[in-house]
Coordinates of N, CA and C in Angstrom, one line a residue:
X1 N -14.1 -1.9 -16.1 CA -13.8 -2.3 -17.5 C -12.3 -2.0 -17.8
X2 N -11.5 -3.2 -18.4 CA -9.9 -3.1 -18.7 C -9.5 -3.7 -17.4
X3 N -10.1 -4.3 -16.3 CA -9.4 -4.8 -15.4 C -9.3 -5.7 -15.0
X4 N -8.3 -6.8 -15.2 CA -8.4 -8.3 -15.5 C -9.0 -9.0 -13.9
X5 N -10.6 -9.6 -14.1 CA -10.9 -10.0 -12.4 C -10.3 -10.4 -11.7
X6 N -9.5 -11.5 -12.7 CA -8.5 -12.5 -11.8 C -7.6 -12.1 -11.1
X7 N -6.9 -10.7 -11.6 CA -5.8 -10.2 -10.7 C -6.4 -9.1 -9.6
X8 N -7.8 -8.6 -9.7 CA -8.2 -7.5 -9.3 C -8.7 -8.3 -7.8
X9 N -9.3 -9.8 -8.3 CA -10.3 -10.2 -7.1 C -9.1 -10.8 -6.2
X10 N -7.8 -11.1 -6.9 CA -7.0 -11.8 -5.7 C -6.3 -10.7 -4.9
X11 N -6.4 -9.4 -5.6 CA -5.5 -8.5 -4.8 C -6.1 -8.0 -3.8
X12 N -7.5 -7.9 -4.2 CA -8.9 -7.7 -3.1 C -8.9 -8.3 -2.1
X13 N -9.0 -9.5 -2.2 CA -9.1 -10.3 -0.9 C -7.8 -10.3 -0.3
X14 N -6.7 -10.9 -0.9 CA -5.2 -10.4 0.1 C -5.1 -9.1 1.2
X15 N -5.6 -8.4 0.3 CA -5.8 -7.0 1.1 C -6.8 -6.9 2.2
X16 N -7.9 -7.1 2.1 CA -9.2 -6.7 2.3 C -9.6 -7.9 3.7
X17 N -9.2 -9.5 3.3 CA -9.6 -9.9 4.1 C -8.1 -10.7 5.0
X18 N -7.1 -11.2 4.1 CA -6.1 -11.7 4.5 C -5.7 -11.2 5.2
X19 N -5.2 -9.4 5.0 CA -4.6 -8.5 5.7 C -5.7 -8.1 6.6
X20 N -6.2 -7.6 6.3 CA -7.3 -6.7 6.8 C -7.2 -5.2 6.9
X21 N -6.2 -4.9 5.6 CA -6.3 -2.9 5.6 C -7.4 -2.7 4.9
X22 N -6.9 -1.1 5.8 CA -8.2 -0.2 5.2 C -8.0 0.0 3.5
X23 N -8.8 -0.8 2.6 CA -8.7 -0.4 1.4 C -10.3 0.0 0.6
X24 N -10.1 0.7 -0.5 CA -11.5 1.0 -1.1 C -11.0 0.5 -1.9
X25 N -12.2 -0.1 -3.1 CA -12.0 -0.2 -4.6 C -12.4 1.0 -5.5
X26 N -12.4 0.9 -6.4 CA -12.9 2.4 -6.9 C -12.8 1.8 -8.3
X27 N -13.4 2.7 -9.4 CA -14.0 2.3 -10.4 C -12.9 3.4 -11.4
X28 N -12.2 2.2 -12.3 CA -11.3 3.1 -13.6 C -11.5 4.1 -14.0
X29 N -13.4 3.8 -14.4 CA -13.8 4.7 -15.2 C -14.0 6.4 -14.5
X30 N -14.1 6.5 -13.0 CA -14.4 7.4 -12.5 C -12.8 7.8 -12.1
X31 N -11.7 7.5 -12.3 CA -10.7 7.5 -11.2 C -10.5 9.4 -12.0
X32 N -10.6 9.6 -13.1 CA -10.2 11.0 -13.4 C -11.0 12.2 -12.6
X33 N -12.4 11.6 -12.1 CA -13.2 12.6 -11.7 C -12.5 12.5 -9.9
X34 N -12.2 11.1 -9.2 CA -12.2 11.6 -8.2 C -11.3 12.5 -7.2
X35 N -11.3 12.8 -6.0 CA -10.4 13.9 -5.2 C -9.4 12.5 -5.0
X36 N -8.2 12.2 -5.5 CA -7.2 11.2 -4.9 C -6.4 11.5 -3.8
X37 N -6.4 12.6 -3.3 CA -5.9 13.3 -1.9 C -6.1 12.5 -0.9
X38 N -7.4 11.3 -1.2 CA -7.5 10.9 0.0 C -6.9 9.5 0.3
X39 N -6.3 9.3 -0.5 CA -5.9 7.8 -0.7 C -4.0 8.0 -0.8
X40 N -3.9 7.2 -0.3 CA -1.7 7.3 -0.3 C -1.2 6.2 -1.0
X41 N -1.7 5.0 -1.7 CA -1.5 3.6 -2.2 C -2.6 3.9 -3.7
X42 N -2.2 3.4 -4.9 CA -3.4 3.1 -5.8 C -2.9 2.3 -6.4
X43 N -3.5 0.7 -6.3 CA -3.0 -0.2 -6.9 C -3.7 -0.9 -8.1
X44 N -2.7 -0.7 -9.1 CA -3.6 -1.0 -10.6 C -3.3 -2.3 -10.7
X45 N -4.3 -3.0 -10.8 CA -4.3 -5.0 -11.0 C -3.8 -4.7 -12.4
X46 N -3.6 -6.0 -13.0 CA -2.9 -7.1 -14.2 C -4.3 -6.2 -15.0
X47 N -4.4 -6.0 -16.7 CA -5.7 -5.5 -17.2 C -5.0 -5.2 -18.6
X48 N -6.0 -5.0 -19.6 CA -5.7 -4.1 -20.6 C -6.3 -2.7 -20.6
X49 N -5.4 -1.6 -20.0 CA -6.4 -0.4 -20.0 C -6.3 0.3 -21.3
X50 N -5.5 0.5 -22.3 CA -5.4 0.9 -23.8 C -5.8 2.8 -23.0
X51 N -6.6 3.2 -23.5 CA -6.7 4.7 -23.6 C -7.5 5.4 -22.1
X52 N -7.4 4.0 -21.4 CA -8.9 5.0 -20.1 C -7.5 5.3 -19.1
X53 N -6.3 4.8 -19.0 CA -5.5 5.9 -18.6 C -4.9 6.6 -19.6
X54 N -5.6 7.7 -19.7 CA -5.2 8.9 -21.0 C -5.7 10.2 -20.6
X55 N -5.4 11.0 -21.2 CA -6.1 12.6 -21.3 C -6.2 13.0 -20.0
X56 N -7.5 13.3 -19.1 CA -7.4 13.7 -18.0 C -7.1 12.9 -16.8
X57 N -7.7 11.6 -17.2 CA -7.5 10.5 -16.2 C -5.9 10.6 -15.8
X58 N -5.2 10.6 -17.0 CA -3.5 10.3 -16.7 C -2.9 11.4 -16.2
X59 N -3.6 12.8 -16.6 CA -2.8 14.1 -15.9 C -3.4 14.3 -14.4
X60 N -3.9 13.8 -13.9 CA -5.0 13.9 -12.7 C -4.3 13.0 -11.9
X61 N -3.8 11.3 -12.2 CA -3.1 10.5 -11.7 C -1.5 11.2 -11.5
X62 N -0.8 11.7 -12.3 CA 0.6 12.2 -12.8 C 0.6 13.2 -11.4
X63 N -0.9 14.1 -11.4 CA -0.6 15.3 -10.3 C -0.7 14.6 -9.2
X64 N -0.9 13.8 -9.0 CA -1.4 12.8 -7.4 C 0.2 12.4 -7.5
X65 N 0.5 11.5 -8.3 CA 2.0 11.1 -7.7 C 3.1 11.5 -7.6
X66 N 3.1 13.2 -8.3 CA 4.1 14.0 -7.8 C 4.0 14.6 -6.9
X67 N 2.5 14.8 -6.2 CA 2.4 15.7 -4.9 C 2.8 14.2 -4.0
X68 N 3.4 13.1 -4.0 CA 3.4 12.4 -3.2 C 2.9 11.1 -2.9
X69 N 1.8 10.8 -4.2 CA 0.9 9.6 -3.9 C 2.4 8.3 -4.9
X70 N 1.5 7.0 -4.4 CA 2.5 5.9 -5.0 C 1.8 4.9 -5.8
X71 N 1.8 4.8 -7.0 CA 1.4 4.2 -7.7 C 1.3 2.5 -7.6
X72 N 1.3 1.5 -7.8 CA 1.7 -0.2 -8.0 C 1.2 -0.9 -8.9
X73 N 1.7 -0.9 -10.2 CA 1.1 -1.1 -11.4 C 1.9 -2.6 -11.6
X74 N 0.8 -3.4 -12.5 CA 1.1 -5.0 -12.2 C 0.9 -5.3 -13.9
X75 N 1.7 -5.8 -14.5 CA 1.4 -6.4 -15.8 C 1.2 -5.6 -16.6
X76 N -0.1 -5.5 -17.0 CA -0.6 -4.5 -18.2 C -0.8 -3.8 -17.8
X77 N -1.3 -2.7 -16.7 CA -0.9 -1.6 -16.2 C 0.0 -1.0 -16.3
X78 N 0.9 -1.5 -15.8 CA 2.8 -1.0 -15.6 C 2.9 -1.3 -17.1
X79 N 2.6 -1.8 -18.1 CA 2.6 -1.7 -19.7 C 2.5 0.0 -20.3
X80 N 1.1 0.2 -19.6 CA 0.8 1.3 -20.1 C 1.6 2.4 -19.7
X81 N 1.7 2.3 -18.5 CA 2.2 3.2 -17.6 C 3.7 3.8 -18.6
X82 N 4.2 3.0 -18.6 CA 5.5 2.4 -19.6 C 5.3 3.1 -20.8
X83 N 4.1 2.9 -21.2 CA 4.5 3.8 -22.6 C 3.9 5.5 -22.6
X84 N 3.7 5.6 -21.2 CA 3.5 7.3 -20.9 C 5.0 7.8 -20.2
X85 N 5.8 6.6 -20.3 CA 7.4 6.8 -19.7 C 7.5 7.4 -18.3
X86 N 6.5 6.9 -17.8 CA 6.6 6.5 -16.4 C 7.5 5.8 -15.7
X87 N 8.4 5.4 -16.9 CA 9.6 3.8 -16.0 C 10.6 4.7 -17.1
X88 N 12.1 4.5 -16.5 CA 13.3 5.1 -17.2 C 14.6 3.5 -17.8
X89 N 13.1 2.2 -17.3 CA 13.8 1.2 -18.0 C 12.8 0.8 -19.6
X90 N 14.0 -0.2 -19.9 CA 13.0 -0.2 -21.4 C 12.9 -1.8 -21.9
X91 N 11.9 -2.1 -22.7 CA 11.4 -3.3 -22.9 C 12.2 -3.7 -24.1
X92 N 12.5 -5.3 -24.1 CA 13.4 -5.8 -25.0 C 12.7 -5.5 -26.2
X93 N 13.6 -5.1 -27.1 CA 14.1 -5.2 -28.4 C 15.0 -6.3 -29.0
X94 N 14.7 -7.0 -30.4 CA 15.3 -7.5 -31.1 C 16.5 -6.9 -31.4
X95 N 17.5 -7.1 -31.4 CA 18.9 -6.4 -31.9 C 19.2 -6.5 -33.2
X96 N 19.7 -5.9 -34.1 CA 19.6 -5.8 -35.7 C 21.0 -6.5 -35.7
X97 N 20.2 -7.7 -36.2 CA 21.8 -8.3 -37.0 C 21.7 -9.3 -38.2
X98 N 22.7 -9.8 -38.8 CA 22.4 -10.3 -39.9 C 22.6 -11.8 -39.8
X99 N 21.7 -12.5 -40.5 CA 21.3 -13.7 -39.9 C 21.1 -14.6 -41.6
X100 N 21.9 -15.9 -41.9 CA 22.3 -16.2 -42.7 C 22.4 -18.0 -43.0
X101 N 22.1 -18.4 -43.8 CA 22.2 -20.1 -44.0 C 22.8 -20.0 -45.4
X102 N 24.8 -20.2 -45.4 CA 24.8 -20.2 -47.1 C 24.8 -21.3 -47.6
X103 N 24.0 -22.1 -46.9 CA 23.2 -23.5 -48.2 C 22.2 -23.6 -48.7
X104 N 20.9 -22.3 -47.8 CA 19.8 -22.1 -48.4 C 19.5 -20.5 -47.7
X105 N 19.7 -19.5 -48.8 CA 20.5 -18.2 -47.9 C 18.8 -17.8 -48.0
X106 N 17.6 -18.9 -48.6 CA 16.1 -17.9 -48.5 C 15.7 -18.0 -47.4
X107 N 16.3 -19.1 -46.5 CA 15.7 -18.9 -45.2 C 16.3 -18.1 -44.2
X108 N 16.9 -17.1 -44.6 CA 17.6 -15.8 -44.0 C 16.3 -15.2 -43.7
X109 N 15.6 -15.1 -44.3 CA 14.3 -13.6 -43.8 C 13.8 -14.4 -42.8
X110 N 13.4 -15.9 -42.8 CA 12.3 -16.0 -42.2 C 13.2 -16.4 -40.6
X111 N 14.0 -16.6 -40.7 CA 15.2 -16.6 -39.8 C 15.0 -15.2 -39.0
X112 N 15.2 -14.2 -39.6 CA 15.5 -13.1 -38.6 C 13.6 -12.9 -38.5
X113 N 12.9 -13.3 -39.2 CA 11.5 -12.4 -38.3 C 11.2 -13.5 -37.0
X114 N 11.5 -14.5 -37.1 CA 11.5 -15.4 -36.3 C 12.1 -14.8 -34.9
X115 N 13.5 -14.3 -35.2 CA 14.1 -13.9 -33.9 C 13.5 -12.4 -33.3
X116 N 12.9 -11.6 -34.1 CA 12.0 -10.2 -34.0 C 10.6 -10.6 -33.0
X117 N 9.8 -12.2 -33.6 CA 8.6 -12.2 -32.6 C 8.5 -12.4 -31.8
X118 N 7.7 -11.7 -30.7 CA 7.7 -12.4 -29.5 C 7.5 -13.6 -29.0
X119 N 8.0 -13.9 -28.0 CA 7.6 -15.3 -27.6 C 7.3 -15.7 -26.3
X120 N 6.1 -16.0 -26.4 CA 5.4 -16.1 -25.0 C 5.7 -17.2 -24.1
X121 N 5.7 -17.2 -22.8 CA 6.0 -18.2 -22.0 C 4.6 -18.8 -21.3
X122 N 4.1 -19.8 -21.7 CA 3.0 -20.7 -20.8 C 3.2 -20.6 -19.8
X123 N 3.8 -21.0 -18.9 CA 4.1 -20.6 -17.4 C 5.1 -21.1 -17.1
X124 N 5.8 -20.9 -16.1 CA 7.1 -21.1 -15.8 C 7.8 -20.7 -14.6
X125 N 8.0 -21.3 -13.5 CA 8.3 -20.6 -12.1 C 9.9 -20.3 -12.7
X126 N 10.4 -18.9 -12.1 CA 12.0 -18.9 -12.4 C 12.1 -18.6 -11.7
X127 N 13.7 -18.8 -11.5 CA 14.5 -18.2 -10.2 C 14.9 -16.8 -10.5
X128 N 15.2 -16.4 -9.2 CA 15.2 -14.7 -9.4 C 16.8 -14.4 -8.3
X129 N 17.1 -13.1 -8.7 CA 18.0 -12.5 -7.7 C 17.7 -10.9 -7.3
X130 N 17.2 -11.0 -5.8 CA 16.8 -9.9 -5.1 C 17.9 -8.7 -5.0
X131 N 17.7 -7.5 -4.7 CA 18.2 -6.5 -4.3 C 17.8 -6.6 -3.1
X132 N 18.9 -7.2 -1.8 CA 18.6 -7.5 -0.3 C 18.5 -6.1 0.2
X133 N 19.4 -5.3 -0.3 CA 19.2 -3.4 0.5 C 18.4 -2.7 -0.1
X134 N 17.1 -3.2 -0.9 CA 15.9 -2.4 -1.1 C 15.3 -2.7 -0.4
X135 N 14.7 -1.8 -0.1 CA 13.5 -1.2 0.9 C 12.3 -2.3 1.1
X136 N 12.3 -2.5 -0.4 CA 11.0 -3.6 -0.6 C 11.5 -4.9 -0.2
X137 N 12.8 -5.3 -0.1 CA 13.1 -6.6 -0.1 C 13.0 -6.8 1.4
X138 N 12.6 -6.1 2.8 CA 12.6 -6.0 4.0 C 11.3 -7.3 4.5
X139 N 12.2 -8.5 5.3 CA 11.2 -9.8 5.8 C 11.2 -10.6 4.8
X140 N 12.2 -10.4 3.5 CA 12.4 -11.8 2.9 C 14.0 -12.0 3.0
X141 N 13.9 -13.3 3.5 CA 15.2 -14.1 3.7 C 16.2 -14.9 2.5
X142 N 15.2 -15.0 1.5 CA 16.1 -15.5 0.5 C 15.1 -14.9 -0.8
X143 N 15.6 -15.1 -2.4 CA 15.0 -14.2 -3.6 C 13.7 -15.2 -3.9
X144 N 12.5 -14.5 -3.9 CA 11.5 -15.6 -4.4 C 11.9 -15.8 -5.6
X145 N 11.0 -16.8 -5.8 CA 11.0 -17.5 -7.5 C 9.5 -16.4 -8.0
X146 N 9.4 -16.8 -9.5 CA 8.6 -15.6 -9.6 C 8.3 -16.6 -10.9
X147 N 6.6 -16.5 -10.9 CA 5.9 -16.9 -11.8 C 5.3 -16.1 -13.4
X148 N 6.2 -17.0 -14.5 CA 5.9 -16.1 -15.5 C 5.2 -16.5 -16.7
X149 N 4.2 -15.8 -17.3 CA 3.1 -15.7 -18.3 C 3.5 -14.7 -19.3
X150 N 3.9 -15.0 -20.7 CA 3.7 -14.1 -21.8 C 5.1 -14.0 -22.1
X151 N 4.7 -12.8 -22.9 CA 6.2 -12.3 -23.5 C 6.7 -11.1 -23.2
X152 N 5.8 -10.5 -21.8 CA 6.9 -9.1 -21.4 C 8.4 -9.3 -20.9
X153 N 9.1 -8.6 -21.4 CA 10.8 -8.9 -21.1 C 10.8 -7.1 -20.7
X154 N 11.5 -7.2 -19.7 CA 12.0 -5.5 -18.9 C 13.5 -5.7 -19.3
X155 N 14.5 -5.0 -19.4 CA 15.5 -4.6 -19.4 C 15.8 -3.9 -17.8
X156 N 16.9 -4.4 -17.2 CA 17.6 -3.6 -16.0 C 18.0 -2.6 -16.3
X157 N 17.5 -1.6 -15.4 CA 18.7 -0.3 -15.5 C 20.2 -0.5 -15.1
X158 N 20.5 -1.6 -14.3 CA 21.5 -1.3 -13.6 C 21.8 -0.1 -12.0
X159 N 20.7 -0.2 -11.8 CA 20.6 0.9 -10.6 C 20.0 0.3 -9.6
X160 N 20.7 0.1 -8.4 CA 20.3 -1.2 -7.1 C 19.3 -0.7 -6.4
X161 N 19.3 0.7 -7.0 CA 17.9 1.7 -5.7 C 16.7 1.6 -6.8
X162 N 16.9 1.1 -8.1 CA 15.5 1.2 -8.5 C 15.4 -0.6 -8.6
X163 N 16.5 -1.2 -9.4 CA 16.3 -2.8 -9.7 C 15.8 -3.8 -8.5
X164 N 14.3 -3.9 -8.4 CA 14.1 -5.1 -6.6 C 14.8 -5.9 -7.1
X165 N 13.9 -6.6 -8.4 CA 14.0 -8.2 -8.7 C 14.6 -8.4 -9.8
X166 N 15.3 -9.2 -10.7 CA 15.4 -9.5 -11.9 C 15.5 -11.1 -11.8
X167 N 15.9 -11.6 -13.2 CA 15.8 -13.0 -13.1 C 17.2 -13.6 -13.1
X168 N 17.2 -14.4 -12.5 CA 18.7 -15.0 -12.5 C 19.4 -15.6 -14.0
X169 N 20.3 -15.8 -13.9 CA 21.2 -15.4 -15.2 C 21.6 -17.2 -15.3
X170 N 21.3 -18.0 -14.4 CA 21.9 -18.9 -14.7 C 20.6 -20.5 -14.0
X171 N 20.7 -20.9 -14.9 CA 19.3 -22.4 -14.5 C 17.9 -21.6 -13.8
X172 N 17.5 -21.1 -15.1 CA 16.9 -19.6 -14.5 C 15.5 -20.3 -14.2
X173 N 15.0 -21.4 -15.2 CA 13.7 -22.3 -15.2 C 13.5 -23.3 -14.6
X174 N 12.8 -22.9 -13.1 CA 12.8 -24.2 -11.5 C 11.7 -25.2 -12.5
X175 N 10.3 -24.9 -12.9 CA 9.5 -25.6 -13.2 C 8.8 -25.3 -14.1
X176 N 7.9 -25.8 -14.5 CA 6.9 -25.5 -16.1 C 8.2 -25.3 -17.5
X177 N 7.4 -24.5 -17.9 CA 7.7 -24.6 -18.9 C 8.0 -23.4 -20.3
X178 N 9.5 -23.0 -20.4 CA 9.3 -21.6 -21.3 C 10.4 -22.1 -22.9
X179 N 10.2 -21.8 -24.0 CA 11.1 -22.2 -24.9 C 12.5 -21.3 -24.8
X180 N 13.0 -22.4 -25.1 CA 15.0 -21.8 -24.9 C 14.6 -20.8 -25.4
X181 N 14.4 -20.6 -26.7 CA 14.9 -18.4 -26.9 C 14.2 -17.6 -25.9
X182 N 12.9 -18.2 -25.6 CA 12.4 -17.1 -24.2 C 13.1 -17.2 -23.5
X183 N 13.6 -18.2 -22.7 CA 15.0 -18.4 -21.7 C 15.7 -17.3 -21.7
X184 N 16.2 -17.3 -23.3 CA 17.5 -16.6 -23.5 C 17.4 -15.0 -23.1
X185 N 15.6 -14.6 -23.5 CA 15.3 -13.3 -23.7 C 15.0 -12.9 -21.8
X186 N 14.9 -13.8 -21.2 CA 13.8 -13.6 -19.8 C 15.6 -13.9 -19.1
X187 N 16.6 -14.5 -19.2 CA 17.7 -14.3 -18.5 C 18.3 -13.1 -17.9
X188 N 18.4 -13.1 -16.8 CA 18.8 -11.1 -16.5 C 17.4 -10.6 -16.8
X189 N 16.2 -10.5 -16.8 CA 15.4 -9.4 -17.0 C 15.3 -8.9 -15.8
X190 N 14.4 -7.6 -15.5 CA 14.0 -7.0 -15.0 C 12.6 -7.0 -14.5
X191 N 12.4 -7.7 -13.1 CA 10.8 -7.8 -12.9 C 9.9 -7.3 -11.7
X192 N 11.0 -6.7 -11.3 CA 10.2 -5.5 -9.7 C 11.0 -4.5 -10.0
X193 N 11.0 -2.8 -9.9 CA 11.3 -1.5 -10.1 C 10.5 -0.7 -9.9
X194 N 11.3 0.2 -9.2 CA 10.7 1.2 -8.6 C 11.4 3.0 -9.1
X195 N 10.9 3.2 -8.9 CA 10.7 4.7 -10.3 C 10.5 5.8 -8.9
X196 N 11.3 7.1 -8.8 CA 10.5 8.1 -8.5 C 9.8 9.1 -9.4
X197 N 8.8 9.9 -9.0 CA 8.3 10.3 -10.0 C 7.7 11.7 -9.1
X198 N 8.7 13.1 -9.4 CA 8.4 14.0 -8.2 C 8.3 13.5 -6.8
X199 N 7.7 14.1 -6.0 CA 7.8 13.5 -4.3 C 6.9 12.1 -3.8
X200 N 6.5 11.6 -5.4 CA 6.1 10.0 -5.2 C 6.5 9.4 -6.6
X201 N 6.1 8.2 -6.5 CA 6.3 7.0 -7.1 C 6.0 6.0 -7.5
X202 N 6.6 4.7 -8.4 CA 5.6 4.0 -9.2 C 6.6 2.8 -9.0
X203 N 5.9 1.8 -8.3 CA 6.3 0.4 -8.3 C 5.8 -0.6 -9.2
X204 N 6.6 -1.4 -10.1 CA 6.5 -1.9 -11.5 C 6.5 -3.0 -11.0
X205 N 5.7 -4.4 -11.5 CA 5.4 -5.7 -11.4 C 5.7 -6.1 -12.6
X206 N 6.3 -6.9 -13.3 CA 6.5 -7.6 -14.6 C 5.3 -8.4 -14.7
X207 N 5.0 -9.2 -13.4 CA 3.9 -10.7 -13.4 C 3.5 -10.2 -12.3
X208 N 2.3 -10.7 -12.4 CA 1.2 -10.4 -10.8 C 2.2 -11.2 -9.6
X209 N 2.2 -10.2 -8.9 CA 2.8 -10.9 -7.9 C 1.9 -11.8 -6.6
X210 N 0.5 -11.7 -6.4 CA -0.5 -12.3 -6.1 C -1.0 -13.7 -6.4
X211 N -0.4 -14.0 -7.7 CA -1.1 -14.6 -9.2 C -2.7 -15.8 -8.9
X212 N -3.7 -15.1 -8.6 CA -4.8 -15.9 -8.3 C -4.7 -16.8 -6.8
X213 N -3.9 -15.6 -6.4 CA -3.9 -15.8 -4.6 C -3.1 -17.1 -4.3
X214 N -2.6 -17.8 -5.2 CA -1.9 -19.0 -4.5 C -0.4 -19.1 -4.8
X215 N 0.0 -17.7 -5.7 CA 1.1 -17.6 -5.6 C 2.0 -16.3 -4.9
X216 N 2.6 -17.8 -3.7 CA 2.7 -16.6 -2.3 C 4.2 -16.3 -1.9
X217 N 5.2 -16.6 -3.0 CA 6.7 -16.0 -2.9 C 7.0 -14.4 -2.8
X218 N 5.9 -14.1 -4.3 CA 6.2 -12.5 -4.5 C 5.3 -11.6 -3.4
X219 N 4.3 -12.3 -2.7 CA 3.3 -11.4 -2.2 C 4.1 -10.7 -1.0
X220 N 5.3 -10.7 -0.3 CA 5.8 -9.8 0.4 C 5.8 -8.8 -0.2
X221 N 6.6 -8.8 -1.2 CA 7.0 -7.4 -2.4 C 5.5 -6.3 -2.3
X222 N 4.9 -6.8 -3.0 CA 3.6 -6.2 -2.8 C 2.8 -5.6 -1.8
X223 N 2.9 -6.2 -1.0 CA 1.9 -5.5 0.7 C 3.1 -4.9 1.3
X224 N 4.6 -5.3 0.8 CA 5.6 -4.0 1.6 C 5.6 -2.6 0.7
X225 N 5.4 -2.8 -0.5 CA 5.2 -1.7 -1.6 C 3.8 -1.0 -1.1
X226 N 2.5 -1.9 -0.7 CA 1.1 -1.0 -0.4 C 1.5 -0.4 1.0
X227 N 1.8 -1.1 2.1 CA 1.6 -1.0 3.4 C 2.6 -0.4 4.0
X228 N 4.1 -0.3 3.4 CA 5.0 0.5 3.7 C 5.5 1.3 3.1
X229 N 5.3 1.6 1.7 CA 6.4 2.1 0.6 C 5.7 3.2 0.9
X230 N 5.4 4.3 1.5 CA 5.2 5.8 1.6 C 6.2 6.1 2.9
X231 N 6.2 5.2 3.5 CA 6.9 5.3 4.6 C 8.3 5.3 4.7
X232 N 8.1 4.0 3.7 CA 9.7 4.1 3.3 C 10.8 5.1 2.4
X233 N 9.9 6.0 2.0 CA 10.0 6.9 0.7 C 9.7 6.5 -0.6
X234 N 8.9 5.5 -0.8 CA 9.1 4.9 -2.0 C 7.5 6.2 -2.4
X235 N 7.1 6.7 -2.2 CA 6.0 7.6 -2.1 C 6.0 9.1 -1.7
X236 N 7.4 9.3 -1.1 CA 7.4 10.6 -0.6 C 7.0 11.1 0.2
X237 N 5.9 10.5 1.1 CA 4.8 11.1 2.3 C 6.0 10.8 3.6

């Protein structure tokens, strides 16, 4: 419950039968009760979790990934995660400014709430620009393009050891379809990051990088984040 199928069943099978690691699934609702010592990877699909990572569940996860475990939070996951300040980047904000028409100055309010709402992107392949000396970018030859849905916008830290992916800054939209101010907002964002967090860590996905199994640019990122990132230190082990 809270876990979106579509991202849970494609990350399943990638793993499970494409790859063929050793993976368990495990159930949200029990993840507080169980011993996580035995697991080094815990990958939270795309979902709305709202409050079931909270209270013990979140302190029980928090003590796993400081003793060394590695988180991989995708969408709404890495949302939540985000507002337990698990990530030391931050999500766009409207910038306070004053916004004005002096031929009809009443459509000033509706002007600036305008620029305040979010604005979602239908889908949209964009071009992206990799961090080639991260860890995670290891067996990709050039920056995938990266498929985007909604209105999350990341902010870069400006730090090449945490920033994987962001979006390129210039003819950023290969195909589909996003409106110029989302353009404007999704230009330079931030959409792979990697966080330490005590002697492990938490890799951030903006958009499923799976996306219903047939989107197969980002999927290196991802099975180098499950299958290596402890190794690499991205985990600590």
């Amino acid at each position: 419950d809270g876990v979106d199928a579509n991202s849970f069943g494609a990350l399943w099978y990638l793993f499970d039968a494409q790859v063929a690691a050793a993976c368990d699934r495990l159930d949200l609702g029990r993840l507080g009760e169980l011993d996580l010592s035995n697991w080094e990877v815990l990958v939270l699909p795309d979902g709305r979790y709202g409050d079931r990572l909270s209270g013990s569940t979140k302190d029980r996860l928090d003590a796993w990934v400081k003793n060394g475990g590695l988180v991989i939070a995708i969408g709404g996951a890495a949302d939540r995660l985000q507002e337990e300040k698990w990530g030391s980047f931050e999500t766009w904000e409207p910038e306070e400014e004053e916004t004005s028409d002096p031929e009809n100055p009443a459509l000033a309010p509706a002007e600036k709430a305008a620029r305040k709402r979010p604005i979602p992107t239908p889908g949209a392949a964009i071009a992206t620009e990799l961090s080639a000396k991260h860890a995670l970018s290891l067996g990709l030859s050039t920056s995938p393009p990266v498929l985007v849905e909604g209105d999350r916008v990341w902010k870069p830290t400006g730090d090449p050891q945490k920033d994987v992916l962001t979006a390129a800054t210039n003819d950023l939209v290969l195909s589909g379809f996003s409106f110029p101010a989302a353009v404007e907002r999704l230009s330079g964002s931030l959409l792979v990051v990697t966080e330490s967090r005590g002697k492990g860590g938490v890799v951030f996905f903006a958009q499923d990088p799976a996306f219903r199994l047939f989107w197969r640019g980002t999927m290196p990122l991802v099975l180098n984040a499950a299958l290596f990132g402890p190794t690499l230190g991205l985990g600590g082990r």
